[in-house]
CSV table of C-alpha atoms in Angstrom, one decimal:
chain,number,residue,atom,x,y,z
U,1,UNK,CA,0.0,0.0,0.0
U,2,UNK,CA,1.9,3.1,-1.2
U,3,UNK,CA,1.1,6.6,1.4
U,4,UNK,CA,-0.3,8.3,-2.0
U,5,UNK,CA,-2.9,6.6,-1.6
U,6,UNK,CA,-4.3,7.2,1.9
U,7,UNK,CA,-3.5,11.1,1.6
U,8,UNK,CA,-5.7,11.0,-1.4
U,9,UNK,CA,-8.8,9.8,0.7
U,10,UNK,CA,-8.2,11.6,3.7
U,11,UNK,CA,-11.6,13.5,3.3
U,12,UNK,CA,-13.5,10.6,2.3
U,13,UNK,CA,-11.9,9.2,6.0
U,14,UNK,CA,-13.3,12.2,8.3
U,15,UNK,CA,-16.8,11.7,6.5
U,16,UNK,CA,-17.0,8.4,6.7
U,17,UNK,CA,-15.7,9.0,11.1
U,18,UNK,CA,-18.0,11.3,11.3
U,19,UNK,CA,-21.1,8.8,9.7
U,20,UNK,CA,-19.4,6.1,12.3
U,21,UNK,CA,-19.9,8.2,15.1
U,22,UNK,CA,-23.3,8.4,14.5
U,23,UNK,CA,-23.7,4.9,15.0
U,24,UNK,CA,-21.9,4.9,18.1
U,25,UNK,CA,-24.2,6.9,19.4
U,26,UNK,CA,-27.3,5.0,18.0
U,27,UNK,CA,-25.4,2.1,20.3
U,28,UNK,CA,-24.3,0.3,17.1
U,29,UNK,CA,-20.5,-0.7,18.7
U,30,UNK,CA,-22.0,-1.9,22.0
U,31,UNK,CA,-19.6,-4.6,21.7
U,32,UNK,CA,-16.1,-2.5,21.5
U,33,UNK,CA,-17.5,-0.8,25.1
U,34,UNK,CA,-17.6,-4.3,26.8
U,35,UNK,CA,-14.0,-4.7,26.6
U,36,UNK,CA,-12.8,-1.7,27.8
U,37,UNK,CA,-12.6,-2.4,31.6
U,38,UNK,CA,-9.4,-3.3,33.4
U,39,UNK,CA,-7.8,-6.9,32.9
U,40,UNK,CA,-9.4,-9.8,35.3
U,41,UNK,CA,-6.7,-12.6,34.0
U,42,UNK,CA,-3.2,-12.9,32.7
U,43,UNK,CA,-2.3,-15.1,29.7
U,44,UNK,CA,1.4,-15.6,28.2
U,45,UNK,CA,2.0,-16.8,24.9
U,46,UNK,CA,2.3,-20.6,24.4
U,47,UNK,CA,2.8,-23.0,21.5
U,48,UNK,CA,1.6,-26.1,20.6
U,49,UNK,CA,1.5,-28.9,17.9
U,50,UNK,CA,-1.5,-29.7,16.2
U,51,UNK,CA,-1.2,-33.2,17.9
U,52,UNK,CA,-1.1,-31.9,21.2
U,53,UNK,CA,2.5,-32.3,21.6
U,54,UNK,CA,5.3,-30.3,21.8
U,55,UNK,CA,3.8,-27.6,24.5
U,56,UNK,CA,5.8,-24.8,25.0
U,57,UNK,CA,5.5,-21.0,27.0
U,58,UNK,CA,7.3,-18.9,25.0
U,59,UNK,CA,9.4,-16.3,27.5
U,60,UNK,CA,7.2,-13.8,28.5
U,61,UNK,CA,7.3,-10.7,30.9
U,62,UNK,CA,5.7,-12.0,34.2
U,63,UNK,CA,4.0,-8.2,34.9
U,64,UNK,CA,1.8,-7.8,31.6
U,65,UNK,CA,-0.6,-10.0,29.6
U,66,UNK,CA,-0.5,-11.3,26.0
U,67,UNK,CA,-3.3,-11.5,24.0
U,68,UNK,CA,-4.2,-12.2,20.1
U,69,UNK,CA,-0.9,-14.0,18.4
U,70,UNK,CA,-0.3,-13.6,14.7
U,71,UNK,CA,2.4,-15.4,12.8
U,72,UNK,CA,4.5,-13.5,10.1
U,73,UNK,CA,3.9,-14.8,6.7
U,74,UNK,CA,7.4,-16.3,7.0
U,75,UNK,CA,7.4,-18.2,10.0
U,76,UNK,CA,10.1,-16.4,11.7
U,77,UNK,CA,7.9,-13.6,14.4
U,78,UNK,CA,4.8,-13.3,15.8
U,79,UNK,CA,2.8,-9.9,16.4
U,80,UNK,CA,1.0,-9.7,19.7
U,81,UNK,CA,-1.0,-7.3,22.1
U,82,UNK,CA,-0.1,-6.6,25.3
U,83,UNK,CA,-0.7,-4.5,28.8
U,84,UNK,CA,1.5,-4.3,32.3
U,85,UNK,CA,-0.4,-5.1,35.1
U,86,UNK,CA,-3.1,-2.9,36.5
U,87,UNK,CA,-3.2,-1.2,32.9
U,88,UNK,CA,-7.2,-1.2,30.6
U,89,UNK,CA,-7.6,-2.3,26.5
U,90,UNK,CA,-7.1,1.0,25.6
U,91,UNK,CA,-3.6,0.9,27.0
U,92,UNK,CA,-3.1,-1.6,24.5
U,93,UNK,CA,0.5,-2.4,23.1
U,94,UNK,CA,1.5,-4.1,19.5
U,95,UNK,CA,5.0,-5.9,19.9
U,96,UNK,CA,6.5,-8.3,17.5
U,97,UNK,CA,9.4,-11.3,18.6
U,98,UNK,CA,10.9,-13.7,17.2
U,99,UNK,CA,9.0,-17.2,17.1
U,100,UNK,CA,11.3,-18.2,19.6
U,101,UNK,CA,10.1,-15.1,22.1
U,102,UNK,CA,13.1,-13.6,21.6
U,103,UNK,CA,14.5,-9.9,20.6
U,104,UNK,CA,10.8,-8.4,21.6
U,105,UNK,CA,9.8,-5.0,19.8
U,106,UNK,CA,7.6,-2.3,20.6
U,107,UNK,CA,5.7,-1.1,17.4
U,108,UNK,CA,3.2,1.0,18.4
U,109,UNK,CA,-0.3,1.7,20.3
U,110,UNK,CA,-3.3,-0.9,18.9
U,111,UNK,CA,-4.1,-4.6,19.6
U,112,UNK,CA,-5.4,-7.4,17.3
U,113,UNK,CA,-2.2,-7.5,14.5
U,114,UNK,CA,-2.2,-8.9,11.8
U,115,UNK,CA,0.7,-9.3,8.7
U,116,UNK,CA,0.5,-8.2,5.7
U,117,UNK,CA,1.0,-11.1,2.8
U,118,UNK,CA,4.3,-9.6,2.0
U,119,UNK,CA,5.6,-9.6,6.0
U,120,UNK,CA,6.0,-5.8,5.8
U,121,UNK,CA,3.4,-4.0,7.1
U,122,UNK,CA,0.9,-4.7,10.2
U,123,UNK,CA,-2.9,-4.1,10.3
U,124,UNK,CA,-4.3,-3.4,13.5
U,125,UNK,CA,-7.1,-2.0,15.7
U,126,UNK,CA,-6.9,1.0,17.9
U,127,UNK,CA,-8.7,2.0,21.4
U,128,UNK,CA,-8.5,6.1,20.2
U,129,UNK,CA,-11.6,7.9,20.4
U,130,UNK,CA,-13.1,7.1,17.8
U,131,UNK,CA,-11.5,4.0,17.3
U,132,UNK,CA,-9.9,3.4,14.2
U,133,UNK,CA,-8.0,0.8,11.9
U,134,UNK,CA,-4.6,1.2,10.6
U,135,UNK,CA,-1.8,0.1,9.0
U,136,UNK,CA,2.0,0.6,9.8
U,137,UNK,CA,5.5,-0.9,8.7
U,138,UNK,CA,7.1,-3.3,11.0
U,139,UNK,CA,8.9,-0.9,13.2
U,140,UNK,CA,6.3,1.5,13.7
U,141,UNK,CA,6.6,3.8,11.1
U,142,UNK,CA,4.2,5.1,8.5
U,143,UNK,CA,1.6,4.6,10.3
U,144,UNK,CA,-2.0,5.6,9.0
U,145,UNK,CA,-5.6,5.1,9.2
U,146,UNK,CA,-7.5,3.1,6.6
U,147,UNK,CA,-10.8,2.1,8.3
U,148,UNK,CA,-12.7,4.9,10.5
U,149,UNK,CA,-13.6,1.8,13.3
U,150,UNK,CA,-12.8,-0.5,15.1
U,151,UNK,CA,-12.9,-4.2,14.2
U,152,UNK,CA,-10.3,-7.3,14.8
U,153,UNK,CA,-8.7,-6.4,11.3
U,154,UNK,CA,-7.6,-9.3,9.8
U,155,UNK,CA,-5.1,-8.7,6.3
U,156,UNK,CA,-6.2,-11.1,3.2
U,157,UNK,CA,-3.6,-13.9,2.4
U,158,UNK,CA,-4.8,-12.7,-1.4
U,159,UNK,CA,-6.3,-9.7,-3.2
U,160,UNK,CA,-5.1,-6.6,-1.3
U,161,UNK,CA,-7.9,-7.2,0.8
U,162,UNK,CA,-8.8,-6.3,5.0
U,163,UNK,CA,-11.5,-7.6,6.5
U,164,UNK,CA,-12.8,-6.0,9.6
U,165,UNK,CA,-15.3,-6.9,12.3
U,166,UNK,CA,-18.4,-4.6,12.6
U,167,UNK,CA,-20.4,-5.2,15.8
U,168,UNK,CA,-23.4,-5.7,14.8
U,169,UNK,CA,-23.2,-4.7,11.2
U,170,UNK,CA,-21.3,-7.5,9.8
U,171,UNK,CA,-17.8,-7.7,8.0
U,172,UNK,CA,-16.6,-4.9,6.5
U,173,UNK,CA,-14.3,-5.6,3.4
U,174,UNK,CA,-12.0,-3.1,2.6
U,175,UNK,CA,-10.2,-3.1,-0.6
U,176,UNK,CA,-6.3,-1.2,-0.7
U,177,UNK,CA,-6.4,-0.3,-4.2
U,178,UNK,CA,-9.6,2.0,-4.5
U,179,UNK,CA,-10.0,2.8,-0.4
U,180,UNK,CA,-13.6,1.5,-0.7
U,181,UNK,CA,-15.1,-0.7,1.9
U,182,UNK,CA,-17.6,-3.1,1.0
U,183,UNK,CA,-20.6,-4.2,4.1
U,184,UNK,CA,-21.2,-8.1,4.1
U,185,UNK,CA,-23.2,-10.4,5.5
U,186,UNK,CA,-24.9,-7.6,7.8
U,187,UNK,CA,-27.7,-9.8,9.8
U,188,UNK,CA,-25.2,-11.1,12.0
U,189,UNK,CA,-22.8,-9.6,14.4
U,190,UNK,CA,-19.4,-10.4,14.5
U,191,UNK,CA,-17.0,-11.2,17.2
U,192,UNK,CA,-13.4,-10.6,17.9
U,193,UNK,CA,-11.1,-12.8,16.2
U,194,UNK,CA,-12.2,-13.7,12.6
U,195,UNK,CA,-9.7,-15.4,10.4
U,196,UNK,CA,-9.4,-15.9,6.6
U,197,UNK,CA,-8.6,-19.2,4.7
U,198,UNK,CA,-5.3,-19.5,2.8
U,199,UNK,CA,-7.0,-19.0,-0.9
U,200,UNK,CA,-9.2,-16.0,0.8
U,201,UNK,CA,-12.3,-17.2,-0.1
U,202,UNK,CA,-13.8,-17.8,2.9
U,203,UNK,CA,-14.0,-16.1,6.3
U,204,UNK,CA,-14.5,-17.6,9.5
U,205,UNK,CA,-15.7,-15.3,12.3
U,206,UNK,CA,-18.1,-15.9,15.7
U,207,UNK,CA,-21.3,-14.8,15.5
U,208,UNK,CA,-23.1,-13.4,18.1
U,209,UNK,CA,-26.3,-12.5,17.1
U,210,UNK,CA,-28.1,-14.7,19.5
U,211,UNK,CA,-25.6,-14.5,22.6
U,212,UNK,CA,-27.9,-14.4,25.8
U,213,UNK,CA,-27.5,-15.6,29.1
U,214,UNK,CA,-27.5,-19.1,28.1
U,215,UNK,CA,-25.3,-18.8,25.1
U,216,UNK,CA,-26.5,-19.0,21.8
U,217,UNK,CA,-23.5,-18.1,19.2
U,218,UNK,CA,-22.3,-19.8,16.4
U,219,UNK,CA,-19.0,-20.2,15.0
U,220,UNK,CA,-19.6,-18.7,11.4
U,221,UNK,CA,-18.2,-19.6,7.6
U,222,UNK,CA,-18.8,-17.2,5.0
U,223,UNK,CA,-18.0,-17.8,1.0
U,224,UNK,CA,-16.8,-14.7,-0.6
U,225,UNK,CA,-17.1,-14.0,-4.3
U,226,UNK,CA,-14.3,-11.4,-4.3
U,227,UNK,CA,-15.7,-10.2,-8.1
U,228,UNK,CA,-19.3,-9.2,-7.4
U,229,UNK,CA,-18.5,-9.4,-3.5
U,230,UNK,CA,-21.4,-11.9,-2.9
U,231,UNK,CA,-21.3,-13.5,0.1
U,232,UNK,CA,-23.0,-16.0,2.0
U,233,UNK,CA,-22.5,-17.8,5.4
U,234,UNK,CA,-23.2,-20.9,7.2
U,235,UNK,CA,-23.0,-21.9,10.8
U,236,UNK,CA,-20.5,-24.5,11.4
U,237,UNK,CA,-20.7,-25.1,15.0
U,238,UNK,CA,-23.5,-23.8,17.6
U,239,UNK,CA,-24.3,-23.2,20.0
U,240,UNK,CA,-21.9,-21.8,22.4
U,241,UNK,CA,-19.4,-18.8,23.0
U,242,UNK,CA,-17.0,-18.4,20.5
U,243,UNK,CA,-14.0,-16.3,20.1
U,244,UNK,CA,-10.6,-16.5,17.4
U,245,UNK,CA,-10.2,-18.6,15.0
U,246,UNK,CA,-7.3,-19.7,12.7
U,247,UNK,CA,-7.3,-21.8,9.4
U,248,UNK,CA,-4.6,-24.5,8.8
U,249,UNK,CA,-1.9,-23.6,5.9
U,250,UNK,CA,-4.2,-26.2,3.9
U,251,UNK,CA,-7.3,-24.1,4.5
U,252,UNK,CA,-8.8,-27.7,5.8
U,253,UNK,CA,-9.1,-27.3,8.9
U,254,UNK,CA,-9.6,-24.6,11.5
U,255,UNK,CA,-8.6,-24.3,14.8
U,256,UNK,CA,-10.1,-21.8,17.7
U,257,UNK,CA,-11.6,-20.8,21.1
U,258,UNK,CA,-14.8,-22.2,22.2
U,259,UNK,CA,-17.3,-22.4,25.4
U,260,UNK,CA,-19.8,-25.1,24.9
U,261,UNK,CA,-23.0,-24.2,27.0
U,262,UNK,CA,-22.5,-27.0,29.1
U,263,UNK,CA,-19.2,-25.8,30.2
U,264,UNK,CA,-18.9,-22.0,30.7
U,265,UNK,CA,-16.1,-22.0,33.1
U,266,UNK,CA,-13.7,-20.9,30.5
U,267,UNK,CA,-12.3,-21.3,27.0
U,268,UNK,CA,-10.4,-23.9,25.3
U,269,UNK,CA,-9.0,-25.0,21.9
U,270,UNK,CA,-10.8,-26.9,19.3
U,271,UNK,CA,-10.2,-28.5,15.9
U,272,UNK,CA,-12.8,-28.7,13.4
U,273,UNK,CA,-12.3,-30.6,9.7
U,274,UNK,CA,-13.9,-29.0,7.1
U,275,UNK,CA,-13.7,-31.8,5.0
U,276,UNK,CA,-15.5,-34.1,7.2
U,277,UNK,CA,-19.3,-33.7,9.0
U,278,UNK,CA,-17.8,-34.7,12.2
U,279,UNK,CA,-17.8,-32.4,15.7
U,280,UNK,CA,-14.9,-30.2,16.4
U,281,UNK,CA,-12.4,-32.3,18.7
U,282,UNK,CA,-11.0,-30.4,21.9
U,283,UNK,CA,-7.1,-29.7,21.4
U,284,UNK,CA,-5.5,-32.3,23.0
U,285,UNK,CA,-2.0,-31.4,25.4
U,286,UNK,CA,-3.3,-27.6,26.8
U,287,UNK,CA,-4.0,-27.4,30.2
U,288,UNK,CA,-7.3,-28.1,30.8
U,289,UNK,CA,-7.9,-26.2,33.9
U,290,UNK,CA,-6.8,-23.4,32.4
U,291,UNK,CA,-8.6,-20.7,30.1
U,292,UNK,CA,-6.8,-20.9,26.4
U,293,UNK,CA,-8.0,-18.6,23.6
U,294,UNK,CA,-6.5,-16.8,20.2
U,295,UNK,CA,-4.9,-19.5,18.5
U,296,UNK,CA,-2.9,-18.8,15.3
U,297,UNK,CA,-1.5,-21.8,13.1
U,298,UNK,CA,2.5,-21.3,11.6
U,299,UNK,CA,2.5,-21.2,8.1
U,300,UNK,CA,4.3,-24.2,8.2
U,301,UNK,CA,1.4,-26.0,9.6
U,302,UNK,CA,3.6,-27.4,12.8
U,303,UNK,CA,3.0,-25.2,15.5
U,304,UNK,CA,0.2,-23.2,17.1
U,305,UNK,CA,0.7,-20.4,19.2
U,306,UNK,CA,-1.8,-19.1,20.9
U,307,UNK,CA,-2.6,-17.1,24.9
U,308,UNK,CA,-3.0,-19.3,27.8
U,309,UNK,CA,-4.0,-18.2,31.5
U,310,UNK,CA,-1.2,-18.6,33.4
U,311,UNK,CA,-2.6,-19.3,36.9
U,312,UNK,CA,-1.8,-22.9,35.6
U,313,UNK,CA,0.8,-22.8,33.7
U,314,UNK,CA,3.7,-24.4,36.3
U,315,UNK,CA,1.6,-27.5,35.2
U,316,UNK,CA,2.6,-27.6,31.6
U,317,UNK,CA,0.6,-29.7,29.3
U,318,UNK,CA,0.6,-33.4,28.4
């Protein structure tokens, strides 16, 4: 994405703020408000195999919290958020390591990171007022707003594409070469944590139209025809409360964070085969007792990182 381009829609940015901003106060972005409150658990950083084996915490600061991995299109670092102790979500840090956890950078304000295809820019949400989605280099610099609001931005393996989460409006598709953003699928309303398959075609995202009390969400998979920008969508697992998700390097299976309605003490991993009309299987070797959520799979297909509540974490895993 060249900086031409987003000084040439600056104004069509403010107007489309200032539309936004109506909608926050119609209540539109109920959502983004419930996470703005001060942090009730810590989670580190962890990695896993697909088989359950190989568990690892990656070497984190013991005073902050880590939040919504994101591997580099190479393999070799991972974007993350992160707070210190005591801090809120709008404190919100982006830092980047090296898959290994070491040589940790700070980029820049915003949470939610994701690569760009090439591995040289970052996408990410901010906590600003209003909230906004931009895009920055690696180290920080260049950084400028694309989207007018908030949304778990996720950058499209193909087609110089973002995707964006808007509470209760849908998924907003943003396209870099025109700075147009295209509303889809607007009858349900998204969660944090969408993910995009591999060919981007499809979109997997958790819906919570229907959250209550006793649950009610679904775990989402929308086709995208990126020509006409048709989309439709299908429920893939319900009910329950569902949160990231993360397609295999194949794009045939997906891995992500799930509370079944009979078990609302906390989060943990699941795999689900899209080839197959078979349940999703629970991740086997995280800790259990624990709440895990956010998982990312490597492009290599052999490792997924993801944030783990730590109060158990002396434990290990299987």
């Amino acid at each position: 994405m060249k900086r031409s381009f987003i000084s040439n829609h600056r104004v069509a940015l403010a107007l489309s703020a200032a539309i936004f901003l109506l909608g926050v106060m119609a209540g539109d972005v109920a959502f983004c408000q419930e996470e703005l409150g001060k942090l009730s658990e810590v989670h580190q950083l962890m990695v896993i195999q697909p088989d359950g084996k190989g568990w690892k915490l990656l070497p984190c600061k013991d005073d902050q919290t880590y939040g919504s991995p994101d591997w580099s299109p190479d393999g070799q670092w991972i974007a993350y958020d992160t707070w210190s102790a005591g801090e809120e979500f709008p404190d919100a840090r982006i830092e980047i390591m090296r898959a290994d956890g070491s040589n940790m950078r700070l980029i820049g304000a915003g949470a939610m990171a994701s690569w760009s295809p090439d591995g040289k820019q970052i996408v990410a949400h901010t906590y600003d007022s209003p909230q906004t989605t931009v895009v920055m280099n690696v180290d920080g610099s260049g950084r400028e707003v694309v989207v007018p609001h908030w949304g778990s931005p996720r950058w499209s393996p193909v087609g110089n594409r973002i995707v964006t989460a808007v509470p209760g409006s849908g998924l907003g598709v943003f396209d870099l070469a025109t700075g147009k953003e295209t509303r889809i699928v607007p009858q349900y309303s998204p969660h944090q944590g969408l993910s995009i398959s591999p060919d981007g075609k499809h979109i997997c995202f958790a819906d919570r139209t229907n959250v209550g009390a006793n649950g009610g969400g679904a775990l989402m998979l929308v086709t995208l025809d990126a020509k006409t920008m048709k989309a439709s969508a299908r429920a893939l697992v319900k009910p329950g409360f569902f949160s990231h998700s993360s397609f295999s390097p194949d794009g045939k299976r997906i891995v992500f964070s799930w509370q079944p309605e009979e078990a609302r003490d906390h989060d943990q991993l699941y795999l689900l085969n899209l080839d197959e009309e078979k349940p999703p299987v629970k991740l086997e070797g995280q800790d259990e007792a624990a709440a895990n959520a956010s998982p990312d799979w490597s492009p290599d297909g052999k490792l997924i990182v993801y944030a783990g509540q730590t109060r158990t974490k002396s434990k290990g895993a299987k």
